[in-house]
Short mmCIF file of C-alpha atoms in Angstrom, two decimals:
data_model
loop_
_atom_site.label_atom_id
_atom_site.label_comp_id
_atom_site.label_asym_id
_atom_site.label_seq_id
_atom_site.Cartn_x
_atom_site.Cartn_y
_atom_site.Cartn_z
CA UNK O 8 -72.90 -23.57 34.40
CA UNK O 9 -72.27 -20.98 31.54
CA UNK O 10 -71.23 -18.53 34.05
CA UNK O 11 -68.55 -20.41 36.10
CA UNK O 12 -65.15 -18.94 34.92
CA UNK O 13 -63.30 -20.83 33.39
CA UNK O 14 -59.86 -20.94 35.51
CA UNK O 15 -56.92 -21.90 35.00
CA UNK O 16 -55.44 -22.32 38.23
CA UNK O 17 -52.34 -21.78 39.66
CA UNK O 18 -48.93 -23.89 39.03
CA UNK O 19 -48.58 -26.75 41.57
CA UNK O 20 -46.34 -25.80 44.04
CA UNK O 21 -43.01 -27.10 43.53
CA UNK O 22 -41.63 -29.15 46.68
CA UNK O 23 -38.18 -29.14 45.66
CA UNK O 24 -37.97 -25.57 46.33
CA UNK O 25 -39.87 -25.46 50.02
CA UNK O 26 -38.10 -26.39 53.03
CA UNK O 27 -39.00 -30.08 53.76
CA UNK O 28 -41.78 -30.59 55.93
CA UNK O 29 -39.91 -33.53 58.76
CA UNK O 30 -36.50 -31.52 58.77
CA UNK O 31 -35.25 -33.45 61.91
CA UNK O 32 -32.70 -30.78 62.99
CA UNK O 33 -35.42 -28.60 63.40
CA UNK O 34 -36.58 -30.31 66.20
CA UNK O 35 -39.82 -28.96 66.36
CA UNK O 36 -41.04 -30.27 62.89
CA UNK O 37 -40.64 -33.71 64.11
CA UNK O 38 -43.68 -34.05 65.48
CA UNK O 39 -45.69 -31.06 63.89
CA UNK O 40 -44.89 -32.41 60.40
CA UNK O 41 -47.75 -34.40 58.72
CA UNK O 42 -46.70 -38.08 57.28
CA UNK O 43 -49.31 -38.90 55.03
CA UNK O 44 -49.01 -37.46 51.39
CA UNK O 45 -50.21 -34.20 50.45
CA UNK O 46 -54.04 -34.66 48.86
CA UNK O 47 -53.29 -32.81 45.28
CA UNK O 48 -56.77 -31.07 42.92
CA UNK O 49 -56.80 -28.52 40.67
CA UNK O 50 -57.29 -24.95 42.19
CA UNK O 51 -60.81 -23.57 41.84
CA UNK O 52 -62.60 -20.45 42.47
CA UNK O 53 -62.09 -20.82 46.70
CA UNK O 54 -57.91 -21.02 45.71
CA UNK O 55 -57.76 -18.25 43.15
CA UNK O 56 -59.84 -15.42 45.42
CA UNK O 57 -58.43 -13.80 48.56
CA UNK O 58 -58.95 -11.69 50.54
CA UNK O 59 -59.07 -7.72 49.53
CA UNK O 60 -56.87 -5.34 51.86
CA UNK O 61 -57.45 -1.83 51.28
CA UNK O 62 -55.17 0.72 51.69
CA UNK O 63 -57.55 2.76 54.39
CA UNK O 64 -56.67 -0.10 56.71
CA UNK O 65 -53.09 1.17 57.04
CA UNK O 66 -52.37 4.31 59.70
CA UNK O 67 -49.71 6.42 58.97
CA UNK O 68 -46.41 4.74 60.57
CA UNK O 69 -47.13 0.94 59.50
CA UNK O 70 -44.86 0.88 57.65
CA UNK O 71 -42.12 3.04 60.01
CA UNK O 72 -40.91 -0.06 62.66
CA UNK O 73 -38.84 2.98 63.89
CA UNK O 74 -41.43 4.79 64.85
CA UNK O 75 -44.49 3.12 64.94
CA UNK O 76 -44.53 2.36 68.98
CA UNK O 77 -41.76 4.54 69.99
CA UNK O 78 -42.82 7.73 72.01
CA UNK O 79 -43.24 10.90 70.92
CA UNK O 80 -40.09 12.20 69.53
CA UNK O 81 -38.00 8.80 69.79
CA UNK O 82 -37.31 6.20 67.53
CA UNK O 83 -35.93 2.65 67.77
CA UNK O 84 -32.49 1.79 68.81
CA UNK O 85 -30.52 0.25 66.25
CA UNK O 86 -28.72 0.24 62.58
CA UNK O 87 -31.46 1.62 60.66
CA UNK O 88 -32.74 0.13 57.42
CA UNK O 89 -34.74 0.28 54.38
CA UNK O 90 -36.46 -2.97 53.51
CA UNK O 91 -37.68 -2.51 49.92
CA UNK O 92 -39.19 -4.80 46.83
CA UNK O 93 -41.24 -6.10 44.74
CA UNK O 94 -43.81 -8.66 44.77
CA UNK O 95 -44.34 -10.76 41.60
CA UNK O 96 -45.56 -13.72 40.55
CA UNK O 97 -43.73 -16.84 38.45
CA UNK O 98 -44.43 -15.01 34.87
CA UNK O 99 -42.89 -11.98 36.16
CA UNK O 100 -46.21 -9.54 36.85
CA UNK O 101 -46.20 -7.56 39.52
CA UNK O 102 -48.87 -8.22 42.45
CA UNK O 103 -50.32 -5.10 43.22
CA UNK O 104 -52.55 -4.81 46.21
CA UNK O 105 -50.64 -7.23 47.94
CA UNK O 106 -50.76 -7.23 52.17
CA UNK O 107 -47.45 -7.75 53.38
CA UNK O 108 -47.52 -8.04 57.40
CA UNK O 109 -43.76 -7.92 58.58
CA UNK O 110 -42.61 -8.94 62.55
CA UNK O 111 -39.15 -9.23 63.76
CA UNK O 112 -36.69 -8.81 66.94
CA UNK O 113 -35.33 -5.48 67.68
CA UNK O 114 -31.91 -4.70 67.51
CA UNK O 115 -30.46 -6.82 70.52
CA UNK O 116 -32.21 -10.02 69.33
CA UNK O 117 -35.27 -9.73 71.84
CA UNK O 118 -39.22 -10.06 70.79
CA UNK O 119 -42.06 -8.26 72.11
CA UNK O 120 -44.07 -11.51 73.25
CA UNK O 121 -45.23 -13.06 76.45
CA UNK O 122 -43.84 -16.05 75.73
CA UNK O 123 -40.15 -14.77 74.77
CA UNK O 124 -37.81 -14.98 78.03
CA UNK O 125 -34.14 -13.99 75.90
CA UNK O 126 -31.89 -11.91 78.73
CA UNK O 127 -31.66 -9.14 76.26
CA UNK O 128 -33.42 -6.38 76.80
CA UNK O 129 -36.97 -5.15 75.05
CA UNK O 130 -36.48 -1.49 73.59
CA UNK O 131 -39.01 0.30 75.11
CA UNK O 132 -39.63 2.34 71.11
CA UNK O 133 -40.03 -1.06 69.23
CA UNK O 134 -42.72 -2.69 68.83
CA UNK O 135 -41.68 -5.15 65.93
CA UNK O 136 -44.51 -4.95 63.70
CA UNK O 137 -45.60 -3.30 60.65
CA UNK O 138 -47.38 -3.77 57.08
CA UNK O 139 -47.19 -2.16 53.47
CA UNK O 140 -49.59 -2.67 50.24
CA UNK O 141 -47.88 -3.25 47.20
CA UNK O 142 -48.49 -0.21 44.87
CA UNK O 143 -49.71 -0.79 41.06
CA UNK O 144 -46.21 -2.08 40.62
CA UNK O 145 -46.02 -4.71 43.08
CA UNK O 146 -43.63 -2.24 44.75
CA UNK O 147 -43.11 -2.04 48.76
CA UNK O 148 -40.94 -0.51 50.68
CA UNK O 149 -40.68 -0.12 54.64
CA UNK O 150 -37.74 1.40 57.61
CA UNK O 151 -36.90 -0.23 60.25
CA UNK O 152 -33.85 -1.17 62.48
CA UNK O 153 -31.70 -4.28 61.53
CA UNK O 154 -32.92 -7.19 64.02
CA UNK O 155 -30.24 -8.82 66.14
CA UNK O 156 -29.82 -13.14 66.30
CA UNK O 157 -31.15 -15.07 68.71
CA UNK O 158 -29.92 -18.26 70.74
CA UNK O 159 -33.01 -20.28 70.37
CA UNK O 160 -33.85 -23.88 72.25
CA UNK O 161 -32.68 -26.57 69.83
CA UNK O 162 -29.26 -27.44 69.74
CA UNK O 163 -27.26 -26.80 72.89
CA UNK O 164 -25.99 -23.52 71.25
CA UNK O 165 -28.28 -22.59 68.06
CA UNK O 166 -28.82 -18.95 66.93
CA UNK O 167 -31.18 -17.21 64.42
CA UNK O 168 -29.35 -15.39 61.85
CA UNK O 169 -31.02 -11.96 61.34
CA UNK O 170 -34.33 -11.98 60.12
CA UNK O 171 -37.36 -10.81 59.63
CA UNK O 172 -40.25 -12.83 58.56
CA UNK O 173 -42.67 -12.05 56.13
CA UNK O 174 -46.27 -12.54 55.50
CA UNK O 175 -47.90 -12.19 52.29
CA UNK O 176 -51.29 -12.10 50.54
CA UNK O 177 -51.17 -12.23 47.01
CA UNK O 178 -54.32 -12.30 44.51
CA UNK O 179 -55.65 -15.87 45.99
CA UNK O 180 -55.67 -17.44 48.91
CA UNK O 181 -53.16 -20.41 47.18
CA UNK O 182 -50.50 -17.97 46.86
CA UNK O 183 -50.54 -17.49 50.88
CA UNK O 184 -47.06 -17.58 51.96
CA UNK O 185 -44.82 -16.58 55.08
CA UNK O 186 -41.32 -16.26 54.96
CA UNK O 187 -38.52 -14.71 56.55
CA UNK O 188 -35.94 -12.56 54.69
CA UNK O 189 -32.07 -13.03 55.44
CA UNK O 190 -29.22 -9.98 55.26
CA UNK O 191 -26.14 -10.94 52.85
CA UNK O 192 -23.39 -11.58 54.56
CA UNK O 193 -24.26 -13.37 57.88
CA UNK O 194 -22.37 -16.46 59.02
CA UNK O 195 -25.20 -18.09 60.65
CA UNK O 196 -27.47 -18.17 57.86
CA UNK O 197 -25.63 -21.41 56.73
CA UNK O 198 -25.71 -23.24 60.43
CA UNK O 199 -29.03 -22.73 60.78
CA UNK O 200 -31.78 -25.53 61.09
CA UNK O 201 -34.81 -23.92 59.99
CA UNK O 202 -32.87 -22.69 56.69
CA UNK O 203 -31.07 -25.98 56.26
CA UNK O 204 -34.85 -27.53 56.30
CA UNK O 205 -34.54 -25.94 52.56
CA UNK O 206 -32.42 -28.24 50.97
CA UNK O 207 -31.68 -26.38 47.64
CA UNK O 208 -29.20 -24.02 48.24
CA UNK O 209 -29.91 -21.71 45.70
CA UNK O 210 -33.42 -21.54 47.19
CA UNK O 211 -32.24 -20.42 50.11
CA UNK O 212 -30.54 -17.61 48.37
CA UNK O 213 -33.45 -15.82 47.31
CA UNK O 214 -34.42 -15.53 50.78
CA UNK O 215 -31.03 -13.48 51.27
CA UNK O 216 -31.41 -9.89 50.75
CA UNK O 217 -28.58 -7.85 49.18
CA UNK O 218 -27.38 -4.56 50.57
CA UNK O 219 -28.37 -1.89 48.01
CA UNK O 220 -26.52 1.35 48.24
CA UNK O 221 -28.05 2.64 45.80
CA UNK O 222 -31.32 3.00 47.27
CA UNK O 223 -29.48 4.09 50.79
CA UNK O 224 -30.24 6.99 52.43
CA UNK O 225 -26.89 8.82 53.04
CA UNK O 226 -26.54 9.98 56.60
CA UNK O 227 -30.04 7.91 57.42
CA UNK O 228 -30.59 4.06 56.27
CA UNK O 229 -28.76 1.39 54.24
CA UNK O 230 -30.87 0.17 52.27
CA UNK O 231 -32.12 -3.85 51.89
CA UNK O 232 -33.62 -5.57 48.55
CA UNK O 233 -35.95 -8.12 48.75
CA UNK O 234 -38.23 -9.54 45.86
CA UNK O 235 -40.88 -12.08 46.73
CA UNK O 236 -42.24 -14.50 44.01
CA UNK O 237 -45.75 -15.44 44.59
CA UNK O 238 -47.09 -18.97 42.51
CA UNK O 239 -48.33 -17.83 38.93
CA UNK O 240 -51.18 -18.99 36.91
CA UNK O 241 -51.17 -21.91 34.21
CA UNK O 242 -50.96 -21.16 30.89
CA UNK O 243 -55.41 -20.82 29.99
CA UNK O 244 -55.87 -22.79 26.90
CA UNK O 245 -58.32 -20.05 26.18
CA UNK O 246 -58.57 -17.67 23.30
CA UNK O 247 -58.27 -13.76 24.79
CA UNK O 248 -54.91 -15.13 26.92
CA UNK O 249 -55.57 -12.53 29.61
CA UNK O 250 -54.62 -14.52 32.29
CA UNK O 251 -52.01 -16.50 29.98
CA UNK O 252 -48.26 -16.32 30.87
CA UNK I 28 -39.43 -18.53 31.67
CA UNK I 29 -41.32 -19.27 34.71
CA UNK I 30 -39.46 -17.93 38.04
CA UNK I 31 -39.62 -19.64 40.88
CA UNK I 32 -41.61 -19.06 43.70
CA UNK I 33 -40.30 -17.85 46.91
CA UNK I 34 -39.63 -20.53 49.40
CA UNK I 35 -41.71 -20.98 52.47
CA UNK I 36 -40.21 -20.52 56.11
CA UNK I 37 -41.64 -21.46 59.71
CA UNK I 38 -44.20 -18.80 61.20
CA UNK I 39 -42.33 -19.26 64.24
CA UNK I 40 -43.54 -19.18 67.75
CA UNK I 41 -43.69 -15.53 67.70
CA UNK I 42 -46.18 -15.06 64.38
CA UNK I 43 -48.93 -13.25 66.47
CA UNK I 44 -46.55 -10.18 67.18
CA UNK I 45 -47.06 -9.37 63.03
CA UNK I 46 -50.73 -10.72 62.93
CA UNK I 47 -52.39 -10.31 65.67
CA UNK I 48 -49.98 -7.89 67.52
CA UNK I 49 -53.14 -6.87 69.65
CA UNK I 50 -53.70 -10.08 71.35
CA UNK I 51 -50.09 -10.10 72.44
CA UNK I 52 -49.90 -6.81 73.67
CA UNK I 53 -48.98 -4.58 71.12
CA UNK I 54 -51.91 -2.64 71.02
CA UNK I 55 -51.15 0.91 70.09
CA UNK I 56 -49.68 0.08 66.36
CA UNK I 57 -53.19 -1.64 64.60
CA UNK I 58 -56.45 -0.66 65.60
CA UNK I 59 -57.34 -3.66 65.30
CA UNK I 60 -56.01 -6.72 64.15
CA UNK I 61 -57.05 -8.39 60.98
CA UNK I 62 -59.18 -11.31 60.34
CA UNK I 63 -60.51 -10.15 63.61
CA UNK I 64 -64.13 -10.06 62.25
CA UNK I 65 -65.98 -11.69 59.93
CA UNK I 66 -69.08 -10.10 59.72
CA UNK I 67 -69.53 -5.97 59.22
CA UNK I 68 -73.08 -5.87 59.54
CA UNK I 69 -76.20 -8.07 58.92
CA UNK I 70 -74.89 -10.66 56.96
CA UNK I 71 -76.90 -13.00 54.07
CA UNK I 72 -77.70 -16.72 55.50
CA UNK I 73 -76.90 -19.02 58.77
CA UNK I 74 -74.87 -17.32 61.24
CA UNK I 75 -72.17 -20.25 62.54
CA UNK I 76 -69.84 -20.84 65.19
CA UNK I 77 -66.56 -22.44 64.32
CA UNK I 78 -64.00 -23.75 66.91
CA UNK I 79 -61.35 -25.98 67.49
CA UNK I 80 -57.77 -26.71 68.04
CA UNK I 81 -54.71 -27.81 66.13
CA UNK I 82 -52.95 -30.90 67.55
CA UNK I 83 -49.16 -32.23 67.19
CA UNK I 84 -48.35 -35.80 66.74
CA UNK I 85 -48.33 -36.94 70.76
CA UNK I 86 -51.86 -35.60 70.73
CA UNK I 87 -51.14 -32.23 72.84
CA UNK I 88 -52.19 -28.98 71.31
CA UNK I 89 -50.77 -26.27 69.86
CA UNK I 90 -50.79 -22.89 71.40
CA UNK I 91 -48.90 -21.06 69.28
CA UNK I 92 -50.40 -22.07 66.05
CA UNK I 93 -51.97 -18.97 63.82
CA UNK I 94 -54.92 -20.31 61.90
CA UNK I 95 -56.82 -18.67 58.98
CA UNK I 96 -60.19 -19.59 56.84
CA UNK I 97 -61.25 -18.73 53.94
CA UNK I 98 -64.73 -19.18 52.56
CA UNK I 99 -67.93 -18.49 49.96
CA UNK I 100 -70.51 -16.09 51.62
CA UNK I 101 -74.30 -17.74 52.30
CA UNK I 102 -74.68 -17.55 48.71
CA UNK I 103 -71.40 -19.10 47.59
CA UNK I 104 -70.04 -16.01 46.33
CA UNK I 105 -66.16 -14.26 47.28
CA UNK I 106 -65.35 -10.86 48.38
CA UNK I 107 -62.90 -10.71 45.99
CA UNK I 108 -61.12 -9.07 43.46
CA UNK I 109 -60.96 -12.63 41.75
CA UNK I 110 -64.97 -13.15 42.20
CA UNK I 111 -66.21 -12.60 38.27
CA UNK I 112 -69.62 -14.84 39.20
CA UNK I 113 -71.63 -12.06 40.86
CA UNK I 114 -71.36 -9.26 43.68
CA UNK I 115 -70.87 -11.22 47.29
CA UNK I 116 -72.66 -10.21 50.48
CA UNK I 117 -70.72 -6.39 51.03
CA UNK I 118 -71.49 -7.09 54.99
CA UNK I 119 -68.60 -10.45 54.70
CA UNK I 120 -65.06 -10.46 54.25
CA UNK I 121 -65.12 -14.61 53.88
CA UNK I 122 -62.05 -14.12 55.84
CA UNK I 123 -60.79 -15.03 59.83
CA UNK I 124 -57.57 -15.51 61.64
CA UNK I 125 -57.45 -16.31 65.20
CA UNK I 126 -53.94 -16.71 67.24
CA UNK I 127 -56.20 -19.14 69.45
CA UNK I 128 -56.64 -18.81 73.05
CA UNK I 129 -52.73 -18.00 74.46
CA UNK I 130 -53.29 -20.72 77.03
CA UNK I 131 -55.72 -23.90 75.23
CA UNK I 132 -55.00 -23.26 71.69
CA UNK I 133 -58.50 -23.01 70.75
CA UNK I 134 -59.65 -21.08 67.73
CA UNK I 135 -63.02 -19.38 67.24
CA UNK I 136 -64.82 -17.93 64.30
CA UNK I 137 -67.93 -16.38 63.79
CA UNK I 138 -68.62 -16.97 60.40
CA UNK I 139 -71.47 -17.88 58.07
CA UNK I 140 -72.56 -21.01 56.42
CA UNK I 141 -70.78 -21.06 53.14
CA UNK I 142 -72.78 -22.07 49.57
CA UNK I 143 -71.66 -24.36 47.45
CA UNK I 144 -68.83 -23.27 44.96
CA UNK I 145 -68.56 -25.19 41.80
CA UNK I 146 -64.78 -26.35 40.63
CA UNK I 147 -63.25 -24.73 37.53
CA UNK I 148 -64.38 -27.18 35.52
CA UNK I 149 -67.89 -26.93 36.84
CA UNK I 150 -68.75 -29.62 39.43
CA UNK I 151 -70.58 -28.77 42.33
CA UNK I 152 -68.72 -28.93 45.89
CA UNK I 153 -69.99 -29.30 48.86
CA UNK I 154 -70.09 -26.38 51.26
CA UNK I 155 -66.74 -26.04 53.02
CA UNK I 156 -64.53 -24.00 54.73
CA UNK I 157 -60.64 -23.51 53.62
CA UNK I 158 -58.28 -23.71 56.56
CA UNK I 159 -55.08 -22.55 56.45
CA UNK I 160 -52.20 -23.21 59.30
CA UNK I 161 -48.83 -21.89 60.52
CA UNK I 162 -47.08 -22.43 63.63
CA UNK I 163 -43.35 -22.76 64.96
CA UNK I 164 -42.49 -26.16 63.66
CA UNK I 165 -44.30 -26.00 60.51
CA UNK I 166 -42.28 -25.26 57.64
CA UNK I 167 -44.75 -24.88 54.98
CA UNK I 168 -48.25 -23.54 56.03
CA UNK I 169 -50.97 -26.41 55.70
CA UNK I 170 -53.88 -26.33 53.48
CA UNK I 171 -56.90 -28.39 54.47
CA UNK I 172 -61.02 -27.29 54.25
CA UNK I 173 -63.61 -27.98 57.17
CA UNK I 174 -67.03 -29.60 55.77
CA UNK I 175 -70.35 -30.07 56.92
CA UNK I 176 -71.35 -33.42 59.07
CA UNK I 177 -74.81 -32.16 57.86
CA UNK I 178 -74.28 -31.93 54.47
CA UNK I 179 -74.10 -35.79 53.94
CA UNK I 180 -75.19 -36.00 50.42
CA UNK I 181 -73.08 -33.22 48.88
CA UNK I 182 -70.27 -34.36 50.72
CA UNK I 183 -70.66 -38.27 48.77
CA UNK I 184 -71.06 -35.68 45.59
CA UNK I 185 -67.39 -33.68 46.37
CA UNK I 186 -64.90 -34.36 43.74
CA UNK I 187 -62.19 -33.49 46.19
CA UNK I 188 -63.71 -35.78 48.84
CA UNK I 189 -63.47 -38.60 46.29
CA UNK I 190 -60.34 -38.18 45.79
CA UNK I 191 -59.07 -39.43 49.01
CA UNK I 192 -58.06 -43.10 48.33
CA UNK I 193 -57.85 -44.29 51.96
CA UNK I 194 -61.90 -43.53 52.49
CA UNK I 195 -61.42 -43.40 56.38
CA UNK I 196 -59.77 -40.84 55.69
CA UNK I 197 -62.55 -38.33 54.83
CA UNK I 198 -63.58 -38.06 58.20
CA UNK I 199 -60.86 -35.72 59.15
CA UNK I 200 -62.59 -33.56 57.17
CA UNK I 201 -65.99 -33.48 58.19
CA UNK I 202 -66.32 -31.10 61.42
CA UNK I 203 -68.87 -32.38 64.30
CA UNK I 204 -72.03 -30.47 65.61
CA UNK I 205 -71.42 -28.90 68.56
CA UNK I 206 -74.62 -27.26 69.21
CA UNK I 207 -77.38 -25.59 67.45
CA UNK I 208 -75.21 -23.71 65.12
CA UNK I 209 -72.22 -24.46 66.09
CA UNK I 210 -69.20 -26.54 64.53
CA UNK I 211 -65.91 -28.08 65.83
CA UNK I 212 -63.20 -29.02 63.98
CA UNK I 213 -59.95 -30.25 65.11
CA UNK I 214 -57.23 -30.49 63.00
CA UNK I 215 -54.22 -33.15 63.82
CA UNK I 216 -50.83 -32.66 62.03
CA UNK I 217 -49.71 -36.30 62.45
CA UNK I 218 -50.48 -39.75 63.79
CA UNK I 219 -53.44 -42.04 63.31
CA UNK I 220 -55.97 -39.15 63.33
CA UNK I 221 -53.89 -37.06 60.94
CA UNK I 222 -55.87 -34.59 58.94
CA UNK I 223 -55.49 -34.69 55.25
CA UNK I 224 -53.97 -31.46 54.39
CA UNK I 225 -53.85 -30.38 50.25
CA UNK I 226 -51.49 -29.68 47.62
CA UNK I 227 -54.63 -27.36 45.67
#
């Protein structure tokens, strides 16, 4: 076994800070929420690889919602936005190389899915979808149009705050996430069930993204920040501290 | 100063529109959506079918669930960055996502059968498959892996086998045979059956 490497394996995932998985005002985790407890071992090679995503696997516009299944010529309807971040990990590095798939509503609160029946109408140049690969600084950055909320079957009268969810790929596959990003300001983010599932609130503050002028584009986009932590290594008791924190 | 990491949120019943945007109709953004295939040519070892279906706690199954796997190639090795053990098969990306069937929530891969993969510390595993699931209701994706009903002896041998206290509990694990090279493995979020999902 001289060759295995010698891993140190990523920090356990801290509960506290993750939405519950029973959140019973989230009425669909009642019975999608396992009750036994979580089987915990030390990540090993299969948790610290992942998948590689190279940039030749993006085309030109995914990362332009706005344009990306509109018509020649056209664009999306809606306020439009510049979503842009980093990706790091708990000891501060960045993540480069990191997939980040993004879907969300369009600008009247209405999703391009079979399954979505909302009165609102589907903008025939929005699609919903794009992705970005985190440069050598963890850095992304996409443009889109600000998503509208949604009345949603739960409570009699329960609405999505704006979002847009994330999915990420960090370095390995136990860094896998999916989130969704918030937009400071909005009144719903507090009433809402799948947020409240998160019982810290300055958890769910992170997933709020302030507006950032600076980094608007006058007479174009406001801009959005939004910085996603991915779980970190363990210290490695071992000498060369590459991979040390 | 360690930050912390970013908290999890809910897929959402609309995941496949950012993952698999082709199979709901959004098919002039991707060419194709990833995880899609496996294989890129002729691939090292057994060629495998997996299938299956995720199930909630009345025993009805999900349609809307997004599942992913991750594995070791034939010869136990990962297409990855991370991989410092040796160069794995360049015809395997070791990774799949399906959306399942729209209408029976069944997932399909066509995979290969994975080598053994030792832990960090150096114990052999049995061959397995990591699973990974999302779905509207599910707050934090679930972990599990998907071993081999034929792979009785390494499977006594797993250290994270032996970990489970309640030993009935192991069978969740262990996928059936389904045919010649085939494998099905049903995963239950709750109830009697539940699947023992990991904290790794």
């Amino acid at each position: 076994m001289a060759d295995t490497p010698r891993l140190a394996g990523y920090i356990a995932r801290d509960a506290g800070q993750h939405p519950a998985a029973l959140h019973p005002a989230y009425k669909t985790s009642v019975k999608r929420s396992p009750q036994a407890a979580l089987l915990s071992f030390p990540s090993g090679p299969g948790e610290e690889t992942g998948p590689v995503f190279g940039h030749d696997m993006l085309g030109p516009l995914d990362h332009d919602l706005i344009h990306n299944f509109a018509a020649d010529g056209r664009s999306a309807i809606g306020p439009r936005i510049v979503v842009q971040g980093r990706v790091i990990d708990q000891s501060g590095r960045p993540v480069p190389g990191a997939l980040l798939e993004v879907w969300q509503a369009n600008a009247g609160g209405r999703y391009r899915h079979k399954k979505e029946g909302y009165l609102a109408p589907l903008d025939p140049d929005f699609g919903g979808c794009g992705r970005v690969i985190t440069d050598a600084e963890g850095r992304y950055e996409f443009r889109t149009v600000q998503p509208g909320p949604y009345p949603w079957p739960n409570g009699v009268n329960d609405w999505r705050p704006a979002h847009i969810h994330f999915s990420v790929f960090g370095a390995g596959f136990a860094q896998r996430l999916i989130t969704q990003m918030y937009f400071e300001g909005d009144p719903l983010i507090w009433r809402c069930p799948i947020v409240g599932a998160i019982a810290d609130p300055e958890a769910v503050r992170r997933l709020i993204a302030p507006l950032d002028m600076d980094r608007s584009l006058p007479m174009d986009a406001r801009a959005y920040s939004f910085d996603i932590v991915l779980r970190g290594r363990r210290q490695t008791l071992f000498e060369n501290r590459m991979e040390g924190l | 100063m360690t930050l912390k990491e970013t908290p999890s949120q809910t897929a959402g019943p609309y995941v496949h529109i950012g993952c698999t945007p082709n199979v709901t109709g959004i098919t002039s953004v991707y060419r194709a959506d990833p995880g899609a295939t496996m294989k890129t040519g002729p691939v090292k070892g057994r060629e495998i079918t997996v299938t299956g279906a995720v199930h909630d706690g009345m025993g009805q199954v999900l349609r809307d669930a997004m599942v992913e796997i991750w594995q070791a190639d034939g010869d136990g090795l990962f297409r990855s960055a991370q991989e410092t053990r040796g160069d794995a098969d360049p015809n395997f990306t070791g990774w799949g996502r399906s959306a399942g069937d729209m209408d029976t929530g069944e997932f399909r891969f066509e995979t290969v059968m994975p080598g053994a993969v030792p832990t960090a510390d150096g114990r052999m595993q049995a061959p397995h498959i990591t699973f990974w699931i999302v779905a509207r209701g599910i707050n934090t994706g679930l972990q599990t892996r998907m071993y081999f009903p034929d792979e009785a002896a390494a499977n006594d041998a797993d250290p994270l086998l032996a970990r489970i206290e309640h030993r009935a509990r192991v069978a969740t694990l262990i996928a059936r045979r389904d045919g010649a090279e085939a494998y099905r493995f049903d995963i239950y979020l709750q109830g009697p059956d539940e699947t023992v999902f990991l904290d790794i």
